[in-house]
Amino acid sequence: MISHDIIVVGGGHAGIEAALAARRLGAAVVLVTLRRDAIGRMSCNPSIGGVAKGQIVREVDALGGAMGRLIDATGIQFRMLNTSKGAAVVSPRAQADKYAYQRAAQAMVEAAGVHVVEGEAAELLTQPGSPPVIAGIRLSNGRELRAPCVVLTTGTFLSGVLHYGPEMIEGGRAGEPAARGLSQSLRALGLRLGRLKTGTPPRLAAETIDWSRTTEQAGDQPPRPFSFLSAAIRQPQVACFITRTTAETHRVIAENLHRSPLVSGQIQGIGPRYCPSIEDKIRRFADKESHHVFLEPESRETNEVYPNGISTSLPRDVQEAIVRSIPGLENARILRHGYAVEYDFVPPLQVDATLQTKTATGLYLAGQINGTTGYEEAAAQGLMAGLNAALTLAGRPPVVLRRDQAYIGVLIDDLTTRGTEEPYRMFTSLAEYRLRLRTDNADRRLTPLGMELGCVEAERTARFKTKLSEYERGQGFLRGTRLEGKTLHDWLRSPGFAWQRAVELQPALASLETEASATLETDARYGGYLEREDQDAERLRQAEAVRIPDGMDYSTMTNLRKEAREKLGRVQPRTLGQAGRVPGIGPGDLLVIRAYLAGK
């Protein structure tokens, strides 16, 4: 029997961030995974970032997390999305070399001193308490690992089933077994489980693709890093390509829909609304003549190509026909067929804002087990679960990010306040303060908190202080230089007044670091909007400051509507602000709660 401070179950993106975050705070961590060499494996699209997801990666990085540094070291194409739109939606994305990423992740885990144990976590061990107190886990081989905190990051492995048309195979992903025992153990703790579904497309052999029939999609030059610690991307970049489905593609799918487990009812789990399979697209968007297919290399070391856009659970023979119907893929060879994976998850109203479950002390959940989809959402949750587990063990207060503070705050608040019954994906439209939650200022928003918590390294602290000094120096130039009675800061709010014009009037601005200049320009140009967001954010902070005692018995508040008593009792909000975000709770309900708290 081995004793540790924290056990992390699962070696995906959530598990990596949880283990590393806890180690940065000094906790002794064991990471339990089915295979050591699968830590950091990219089961689906080998890419990081995207709209809103890129912002999350920058936030994870600002708090000392791994994902940004890993993709900077192993990315093979970097692109900044939405550059022609407003600053709030500009988002970085990068295609990864999935094998290099995996090796880099494993090296980082090893270097951090995380103890890795190969095995299947089969049962949660508890001690008596109300609620029960976590004591560790038992592996499927009977071995016990003891710890007062367990972070479950099981991904798609929890009672996972793979679907290739009518064929069903137990597994968490192709070639790897499912984890079955934990579902029963979670139910025994009083947690309700549901089923979700996700999928992946077939992989194609690069040398069998006719690239002349596709359109090249180049990356940015120069590529811009994710991590605030990365000065530049050094490795050479590769191109991706675009093709489209055809009328023949749609005919093949339509004629074989009856063979899809999604249509037959074989799959009970709910799939991601915003990343549907190709058969879902054909059904839901019957008016569309074609859909984009992005051909993305998976690694410099392999001939595997990821055809982003044709995720499917149709039988293998139908997948062959689909691929052959797409321009450039007529002779493409399928290396691995696509499939759908169905798995258990814990509807997230059963966890609190620290990601600790409400039914067991010391049990934290992060990633797809909470109903999310995406590497980035998983990494964010893993980071916060690892931090909070380590902080709690050290007798320190947990950390909960606000909605005006980070996309991570929006993500976790949505999950724990509103819940989800389908795979949750982050979008910029879900953030009320998205102009504040930009990619360029994630360090200003979060690194001071990381310094306070002690979860960021000395190099990051030093770089942040330098950049902050540059920003403040630039603010002095903008506010101290006048033209026709107005400061340069005010002039930048005017349409058509370019940053270059400000530099001409105050040449000292040219000496600023590029990132500091970009943030200064955006803050000045959108100053009026940011001031309005500040007012809204201040009201949010005031509501968040009104704490609600743990375990509040809303059934005794007879002045509350019955619906409000039921919903608030189920969510158990931590603050008055969170209570106001529970669906169906109105201003009158909040007045009742405020009066009740004032009278206690």
CSV table of C-alpha atoms in Angstrom, one decimal, residues 143-504:
chain,number,residue,atom,x,y,z
A,143,ARG,CA,-3.6,-3.1,-5.0
A,144,GLU,CA,-4.6,-0.2,-2.8
A,145,LEU,CA,-3.3,3.4,-3.1
A,146,ARG,CA,-4.1,5.7,-0.2
A,147,ALA,CA,-4.7,9.4,-0.3
A,148,PRO,CA,-7.1,11.9,1.2
A,149,CYS,CA,-7.8,13.4,-2.2
A,150,VAL,CA,-8.7,11.8,-5.5
A,151,VAL,CA,-9.1,13.6,-8.8
A,152,LEU,CA,-11.0,11.6,-11.4
A,153,THR,CA,-10.1,12.6,-15.0
A,154,THR,CA,-11.4,9.5,-16.8
A,155,GLY,CA,-12.2,11.0,-20.2
A,156,THR,CA,-14.2,8.6,-22.4
A,157,PHE,CA,-13.0,5.5,-20.5
A,158,LEU,CA,-15.8,5.3,-17.9
A,159,SER,CA,-17.8,2.3,-19.1
A,160,GLY,CA,-16.8,3.2,-22.6
A,161,VAL,CA,-18.2,1.5,-25.7
A,162,LEU,CA,-16.9,2.0,-29.2
A,163,HIS,CA,-19.5,1.9,-32.1
A,164,TYR,CA,-18.5,0.9,-35.7
A,165,GLY,CA,-22.0,0.8,-37.2
A,166,PRO,CA,-23.8,-2.1,-35.5
A,167,GLU,CA,-20.5,-3.5,-34.1
A,168,MET,CA,-19.9,-2.6,-30.5
A,169,ILE,CA,-16.6,-3.0,-28.6
A,170,GLU,CA,-15.9,-2.2,-25.0
A,171,GLY,CA,-13.2,0.4,-24.8
A,172,GLY,CA,-12.2,4.0,-23.9
A,173,ARG,CA,-10.7,4.6,-27.3
A,174,ALA,CA,-9.4,2.4,-30.1
A,175,GLY,CA,-7.1,-0.3,-28.8
A,176,GLU,CA,-7.5,0.5,-25.1
A,177,PRO,CA,-9.9,-1.1,-22.6
A,178,ALA,CA,-12.7,0.7,-20.8
A,179,ALA,CA,-12.8,1.4,-17.1
A,180,ARG,CA,-15.9,-0.3,-15.7
A,181,GLY,CA,-15.6,-0.6,-11.9
A,182,LEU,CA,-15.5,3.2,-11.1
A,183,SER,CA,-19.1,3.7,-12.4
A,184,GLN,CA,-20.5,1.4,-9.8
A,185,SER,CA,-18.3,3.0,-7.1
A,186,LEU,CA,-19.5,6.5,-8.0
A,187,ARG,CA,-23.2,5.3,-7.9
A,188,ALA,CA,-22.5,3.8,-4.4
A,189,LEU,CA,-21.5,7.3,-3.3
A,190,GLY,CA,-24.9,8.6,-4.4
A,191,LEU,CA,-23.8,10.2,-7.7
A,192,ARG,CA,-26.2,10.1,-10.6
A,193,LEU,CA,-24.5,9.1,-13.9
A,194,GLY,CA,-25.5,9.8,-17.5
A,195,ARG,CA,-24.3,8.8,-20.9
A,196,LEU,CA,-22.6,11.0,-23.5
A,197,LYS,CA,-21.2,10.3,-27.0
A,198,THR,CA,-18.4,11.7,-29.1
A,199,GLY,CA,-16.7,10.4,-32.2
A,200,THR,CA,-13.7,10.5,-34.5
A,201,PRO,CA,-13.1,10.3,-38.2
A,202,PRO,CA,-11.1,7.7,-40.1
A,203,ARG,CA,-7.4,8.4,-40.5
A,204,LEU,CA,-5.9,8.5,-44.0
A,205,ALA,CA,-2.6,7.7,-45.6
A,206,ALA,CA,-1.0,10.9,-46.8
A,207,GLU,CA,0.7,9.4,-49.8
A,208,THR,CA,-2.6,8.1,-51.2
A,209,ILE,CA,-4.2,11.6,-51.2
A,210,ASP,CA,-4.2,13.6,-54.5
A,211,TRP,CA,-3.2,17.0,-52.9
A,212,SER,CA,-3.6,18.7,-56.3
A,213,ARG,CA,-7.3,18.5,-55.9
A,214,THR,CA,-7.4,20.2,-52.6
A,215,THR,CA,-6.7,23.8,-51.4
A,216,GLU,CA,-3.7,24.6,-49.3
A,217,GLN,CA,-4.2,26.4,-46.0
A,218,ALA,CA,-1.0,27.9,-44.8
A,219,GLY,CA,-0.2,28.8,-41.2
A,220,ASP,CA,0.8,32.3,-39.9
A,221,GLN,CA,4.2,33.7,-40.6
A,222,PRO,CA,5.7,34.2,-38.2
A,223,PRO,CA,3.7,31.8,-35.9
A,224,ARG,CA,2.7,33.3,-32.6
A,225,PRO,CA,3.2,31.2,-29.4
A,226,PHE,CA,0.5,30.2,-26.9
A,227,SER,CA,2.7,30.4,-23.7
A,228,PHE,CA,3.8,33.7,-22.2
A,229,LEU,CA,7.1,31.9,-21.6
A,230,SER,CA,7.7,31.2,-25.3
A,231,ALA,CA,9.7,33.9,-27.1
A,232,ALA,CA,9.1,32.3,-30.5
A,233,ILE,CA,8.2,29.1,-32.4
A,234,ARG,CA,11.4,27.6,-33.6
A,235,GLN,CA,10.4,24.4,-35.4
A,236,PRO,CA,9.4,24.5,-39.1
A,237,GLN,CA,5.8,24.6,-40.0
A,238,VAL,CA,3.7,22.5,-42.4
A,239,ALA,CA,0.6,23.2,-44.5
A,240,CYS,CA,-2.9,21.9,-44.0
A,241,PHE,CA,-5.4,21.5,-46.9
A,242,ILE,CA,-9.2,21.8,-47.5
A,243,THR,CA,-11.6,19.8,-49.6
A,244,ARG,CA,-15.4,19.3,-49.5
A,245,THR,CA,-18.0,16.7,-49.4
A,246,THR,CA,-20.1,16.2,-52.6
A,247,ALA,CA,-23.5,15.2,-53.7
A,248,GLU,CA,-22.2,11.6,-53.9
A,249,THR,CA,-21.0,11.8,-50.3
A,250,HIS,CA,-24.4,12.9,-49.2
A,251,ARG,CA,-26.2,10.2,-51.2
A,252,VAL,CA,-24.0,7.4,-49.7
A,253,ILE,CA,-24.7,8.6,-46.2
A,254,ALA,CA,-28.4,9.1,-46.8
A,255,GLU,CA,-28.8,5.6,-48.2
A,256,ASN,CA,-27.0,4.1,-45.2
A,257,LEU,CA,-28.4,6.1,-42.4
A,258,HIS,CA,-30.4,3.1,-41.2
A,259,ARG,CA,-27.0,1.4,-40.5
A,260,SER,CA,-25.9,4.3,-38.2
A,261,PRO,CA,-26.1,3.5,-34.5
A,262,LEU,CA,-27.2,7.1,-34.0
A,263,VAL,CA,-30.3,6.5,-36.1
A,264,SER,CA,-31.0,2.9,-35.0
A,265,GLY,CA,-31.1,3.9,-31.3
A,266,GLN,CA,-28.1,1.7,-30.5
A,267,ILE,CA,-26.3,4.8,-29.1
A,268,GLN,CA,-28.3,6.3,-26.1
A,269,GLY,CA,-25.7,9.0,-25.2
A,270,ILE,CA,-26.1,12.6,-26.4
A,271,GLY,CA,-23.5,13.8,-28.8
A,272,PRO,CA,-21.8,17.2,-29.1
A,273,ARG,CA,-24.2,19.7,-30.7
A,274,TYR,CA,-21.4,21.9,-32.2
A,275,CYS,CA,-19.2,19.1,-33.5
A,276,PRO,CA,-21.6,16.7,-35.0
A,277,SER,CA,-20.8,13.5,-37.0
A,278,ILE,CA,-21.0,13.7,-40.8
A,279,GLU,CA,-24.3,11.7,-40.7
A,280,ASP,CA,-25.7,14.2,-38.2
A,281,LYS,CA,-24.7,17.1,-40.5
A,282,ILE,CA,-26.5,15.5,-43.5
A,283,ARG,CA,-29.7,15.0,-41.4
A,284,ARG,CA,-29.7,18.4,-39.7
A,285,PHE,CA,-28.5,20.5,-42.7
A,286,ALA,CA,-30.2,18.8,-45.6
A,287,ASP,CA,-30.2,22.1,-47.6
A,288,LYS,CA,-26.4,22.2,-47.6
A,289,GLU,CA,-24.8,21.0,-50.8
A,290,SER,CA,-21.4,20.3,-49.2
A,291,HIS,CA,-19.4,20.6,-46.0
A,292,HIS,CA,-15.7,21.5,-45.5
A,293,VAL,CA,-13.2,18.7,-44.8
A,294,PHE,CA,-9.9,19.9,-43.4
A,295,LEU,CA,-7.0,17.6,-44.1
A,296,GLU,CA,-4.6,18.0,-41.1
A,297,PRO,CA,-1.3,16.1,-40.7
A,298,GLU,CA,-1.1,14.3,-37.4
A,299,SER,CA,2.7,14.2,-37.1
A,300,ARG,CA,6.0,14.7,-38.9
A,301,GLU,CA,6.8,11.1,-38.0
A,302,THR,CA,3.8,9.4,-39.6
A,303,ASN,CA,1.8,9.5,-42.8
A,304,GLU,CA,-1.5,9.8,-40.9
A,305,VAL,CA,-3.9,12.6,-41.9
A,306,TYR,CA,-6.9,13.7,-39.9
A,307,PRO,CA,-9.9,14.6,-42.1
A,308,ASN,CA,-11.5,17.0,-39.8
A,309,GLY,CA,-15.3,17.2,-40.6
A,310,ILE,CA,-16.2,13.6,-41.3
A,311,SER,CA,-16.4,12.2,-37.8
A,312,THR,CA,-18.6,9.1,-38.1
A,313,SER,CA,-20.0,6.0,-36.5
A,314,LEU,CA,-21.1,4.4,-39.8
A,315,PRO,CA,-19.9,0.9,-40.7
A,316,ARG,CA,-16.4,0.5,-42.1
A,317,ASP,CA,-17.6,-0.2,-45.7
A,318,VAL,CA,-19.7,3.0,-45.7
A,319,GLN,CA,-16.7,4.9,-44.4
A,320,GLU,CA,-14.7,3.6,-47.4
A,321,ALA,CA,-17.4,4.9,-49.8
A,322,ILE,CA,-17.6,8.3,-48.1
A,323,VAL,CA,-13.9,8.9,-48.3
A,324,ARG,CA,-13.8,7.9,-52.0
A,325,SER,CA,-16.6,10.4,-52.8
A,326,ILE,CA,-14.5,13.4,-51.7
A,327,PRO,CA,-12.2,15.3,-54.1
A,328,GLY,CA,-8.6,14.3,-53.6
A,329,LEU,CA,-9.5,11.3,-51.6
A,330,GLU,CA,-10.8,9.0,-54.4
A,331,ASN,CA,-7.8,6.7,-53.9
A,332,ALA,CA,-7.1,7.4,-50.2
A,333,ARG,CA,-6.3,4.5,-48.0
A,334,ILE,CA,-7.9,4.4,-44.6
A,335,LEU,CA,-5.4,3.5,-41.9
A,336,ARG,CA,-7.9,3.4,-39.0
A,337,HIS,CA,-11.6,3.7,-39.3
A,338,GLY,CA,-13.7,6.2,-37.4
A,339,TYR,CA,-16.0,5.3,-34.6
A,340,ALA,CA,-18.3,6.8,-32.0
A,341,VAL,CA,-17.5,6.3,-28.3
A,342,GLU,CA,-20.2,6.3,-25.6
A,343,TYR,CA,-19.2,6.8,-22.0
A,344,ASP,CA,-20.5,7.6,-18.5
A,345,PHE,CA,-20.3,11.1,-17.1
A,346,VAL,CA,-21.5,12.8,-13.8
A,347,PRO,CA,-24.0,15.5,-14.5
A,348,PRO,CA,-22.0,18.4,-13.0
A,349,LEU,CA,-24.6,20.0,-10.7
A,350,GLN,CA,-23.3,17.3,-8.4
A,351,VAL,CA,-19.9,19.1,-8.0
A,352,ASP,CA,-19.3,22.5,-6.5
A,353,ALA,CA,-17.4,25.4,-7.9
A,354,THR,CA,-14.1,24.0,-6.6
A,355,LEU,CA,-14.8,20.8,-8.6
A,356,GLN,CA,-15.2,18.7,-5.4
A,357,THR,CA,-18.2,16.4,-5.4
A,358,LYS,CA,-21.0,17.2,-3.0
A,359,THR,CA,-21.4,13.6,-2.0
A,360,ALA,CA,-17.8,12.8,-0.9
A,361,THR,CA,-15.2,14.9,0.7
A,362,GLY,CA,-11.9,14.9,-1.1
A,363,LEU,CA,-13.3,13.6,-4.5
A,364,TYR,CA,-12.7,16.0,-7.4
A,365,LEU,CA,-13.9,15.5,-11.0
A,366,ALA,CA,-12.3,17.2,-14.1
A,367,GLY,CA,-12.8,16.9,-17.8
A,368,GLN,CA,-15.2,14.8,-19.8
A,369,ILE,CA,-16.5,13.2,-16.6
A,370,ASN,CA,-18.1,16.6,-15.9
A,371,GLY,CA,-19.8,16.6,-19.3
A,372,THR,CA,-17.4,18.8,-21.3
A,373,THR,CA,-15.8,18.1,-24.7
A,374,GLY,CA,-12.4,19.3,-25.8
A,375,TYR,CA,-8.8,19.1,-24.7
A,376,GLU,CA,-8.8,22.7,-23.5
A,377,GLU,CA,-11.9,22.5,-21.3
A,378,ALA,CA,-10.5,19.4,-19.8
A,379,ALA,CA,-7.1,21.0,-19.1
A,380,ALA,CA,-8.7,24.0,-17.4
A,381,GLN,CA,-10.7,21.8,-15.1
A,382,GLY,CA,-7.7,19.6,-14.3
A,383,LEU,CA,-5.7,22.7,-13.4
A,384,MET,CA,-8.4,24.0,-11.0
A,385,ALA,CA,-9.1,20.6,-9.5
A,386,GLY,CA,-5.4,20.0,-8.8
A,387,LEU,CA,-5.0,23.4,-7.3
A,388,ASN,CA,-8.0,23.1,-5.1
A,389,ALA,CA,-7.1,19.6,-3.9
A,390,ALA,CA,-3.6,20.8,-2.9
A,391,LEU,CA,-4.8,24.0,-1.4
A,392,THR,CA,-7.4,22.2,0.8
A,393,LEU,CA,-4.9,19.7,1.9
A,394,ALA,CA,-2.6,22.5,3.0
A,395,GLY,CA,-5.4,24.1,5.0
A,396,ARG,CA,-5.7,27.0,2.6
A,397,PRO,CA,-8.9,28.4,1.1
A,398,PRO,CA,-9.8,27.0,-2.4
A,399,VAL,CA,-9.7,29.2,-5.5
A,400,VAL,CA,-12.8,29.9,-7.6
A,401,LEU,CA,-12.4,32.1,-10.7
A,402,ARG,CA,-15.2,34.6,-11.4
A,403,ARG,CA,-17.0,35.0,-14.8
A,404,ASP,CA,-15.4,38.4,-15.3
A,405,GLN,CA,-11.9,37.0,-14.4
A,406,ALA,CA,-11.5,34.1,-16.9
A,407,TYR,CA,-13.1,31.8,-19.4
A,408,ILE,CA,-12.2,29.1,-16.9
A,409,GLY,CA,-14.5,30.9,-14.5
A,410,VAL,CA,-17.3,30.9,-17.1
A,411,LEU,CA,-16.8,27.2,-17.9
A,412,ILE,CA,-16.9,26.0,-14.3
A,413,ASP,CA,-19.7,28.3,-13.3
A,414,ASP,CA,-21.8,27.1,-16.2
A,415,LEU,CA,-21.2,23.5,-15.3
A,416,THR,CA,-21.9,23.8,-11.6
A,417,THR,CA,-24.7,26.4,-11.7
A,418,ARG,CA,-26.6,25.4,-14.9
A,419,GLY,CA,-25.4,21.9,-15.4
A,420,THR,CA,-25.4,20.1,-18.8
A,421,GLU,CA,-27.0,17.0,-20.2
A,422,GLU,CA,-25.0,17.2,-23.5
A,423,PRO,CA,-21.3,17.7,-24.2
A,424,TYR,CA,-20.4,21.3,-23.2
A,425,ARG,CA,-18.2,23.3,-25.4
A,426,MET,CA,-16.9,26.8,-24.7
A,427,PHE,CA,-17.7,29.7,-27.0
A,428,THR,CA,-17.0,33.4,-26.8
A,429,SER,CA,-20.7,34.0,-26.8
A,430,LEU,CA,-21.0,32.3,-23.4
A,431,ALA,CA,-18.8,35.0,-21.7
A,432,GLU,CA,-20.6,38.2,-20.8
A,433,TYR,CA,-17.2,39.9,-20.3
A,434,ARG,CA,-15.4,38.6,-23.4
A,435,LEU,CA,-13.9,41.9,-24.3
A,436,ARG,CA,-12.0,41.7,-21.0
A,437,LEU,CA,-11.2,38.0,-21.3
A,438,ARG,CA,-8.9,38.3,-24.3
A,439,THR,CA,-5.9,36.2,-25.3
A,440,ASP,CA,-3.4,39.1,-24.9
A,441,ASN,CA,-4.2,39.9,-21.3
A,442,ALA,CA,-4.6,36.5,-19.7
A,443,ASP,CA,-1.4,37.0,-17.7
A,444,ARG,CA,-2.6,40.4,-16.4
A,445,ARG,CA,-5.8,38.8,-15.3
A,446,LEU,CA,-4.4,35.6,-13.7
A,447,THR,CA,-0.7,35.5,-13.2
A,448,PRO,CA,-0.8,37.8,-10.0
A,449,LEU,CA,-3.2,35.2,-8.6
A,450,GLY,CA,-0.8,32.4,-9.5
A,451,MET,CA,2.0,34.3,-7.8
A,452,GLU,CA,-0.2,34.7,-4.7
A,453,LEU,CA,-1.1,30.9,-4.7
A,454,GLY,CA,2.5,29.9,-5.4
A,455,CYS,CA,1.7,27.9,-8.5
A,456,VAL,CA,3.8,29.9,-11.1
A,457,GLU,CA,7.5,29.6,-11.5
A,458,ALA,CA,10.1,32.3,-10.9
A,459,GLU,CA,10.8,32.8,-14.6
A,460,ARG,CA,7.1,33.4,-15.3
A,461,THR,CA,6.9,35.9,-12.4
A,462,ALA,CA,9.9,37.8,-13.7
A,463,ARG,CA,8.6,37.9,-17.3
A,464,PHE,CA,5.2,39.1,-16.0
A,465,LYS,CA,6.7,41.9,-14.0
A,466,THR,CA,8.7,43.0,-17.0
A,467,LYS,CA,5.7,43.1,-19.2
A,468,LEU,CA,3.5,44.8,-16.6
A,469,SER,CA,6.2,47.5,-16.3
A,470,GLU,CA,6.2,47.9,-20.0
A,471,TYR,CA,2.4,48.3,-20.0
A,472,GLU,CA,2.5,50.9,-17.3
A,473,ARG,CA,5.3,52.7,-19.1
A,474,GLY,CA,3.2,52.8,-22.3
A,475,GLN,CA,0.2,54.0,-20.3
A,476,GLY,CA,2.3,56.9,-19.2
A,477,PHE,CA,3.2,57.8,-22.8
A,478,LEU,CA,-0.4,57.5,-24.0
A,479,ARG,CA,-1.9,59.6,-21.2
A,480,GLY,CA,1.0,62.1,-21.0
A,481,THR,CA,1.1,63.0,-24.7
A,482,ARG,CA,-1.5,65.4,-26.0
A,483,LEU,CA,-2.7,66.4,-29.5
A,484,GLU,CA,-5.3,69.3,-29.9
A,485,GLY,CA,-6.2,69.0,-26.2
A,486,LYS,CA,-6.8,65.2,-26.2
A,487,THR,CA,-4.4,62.5,-24.9
A,488,LEU,CA,-3.2,59.8,-27.3
A,489,HIS,CA,-5.2,57.4,-25.1
A,490,ASP,CA,-8.4,59.3,-25.9
A,491,TRP,CA,-7.4,59.7,-29.6
A,492,LEU,CA,-7.1,55.9,-30.0
A,493,ARG,CA,-10.8,55.6,-29.2
A,494,SER,CA,-11.5,57.5,-32.4
A,495,PRO,CA,-12.3,55.4,-35.5
A,496,GLY,CA,-9.4,55.7,-38.0
A,497,PHE,CA,-6.8,56.8,-35.6
A,498,ALA,CA,-4.1,54.2,-36.0
A,499,TRP,CA,-1.6,52.9,-33.5
A,500,GLN,CA,1.2,53.9,-35.9
A,501,ARG,CA,-0.1,57.5,-35.8
A,502,ALA,CA,0.3,57.4,-32.0
A,503,VAL,CA,3.9,56.1,-32.4
A,504,GLU,CA,4.7,58.9,-34.8
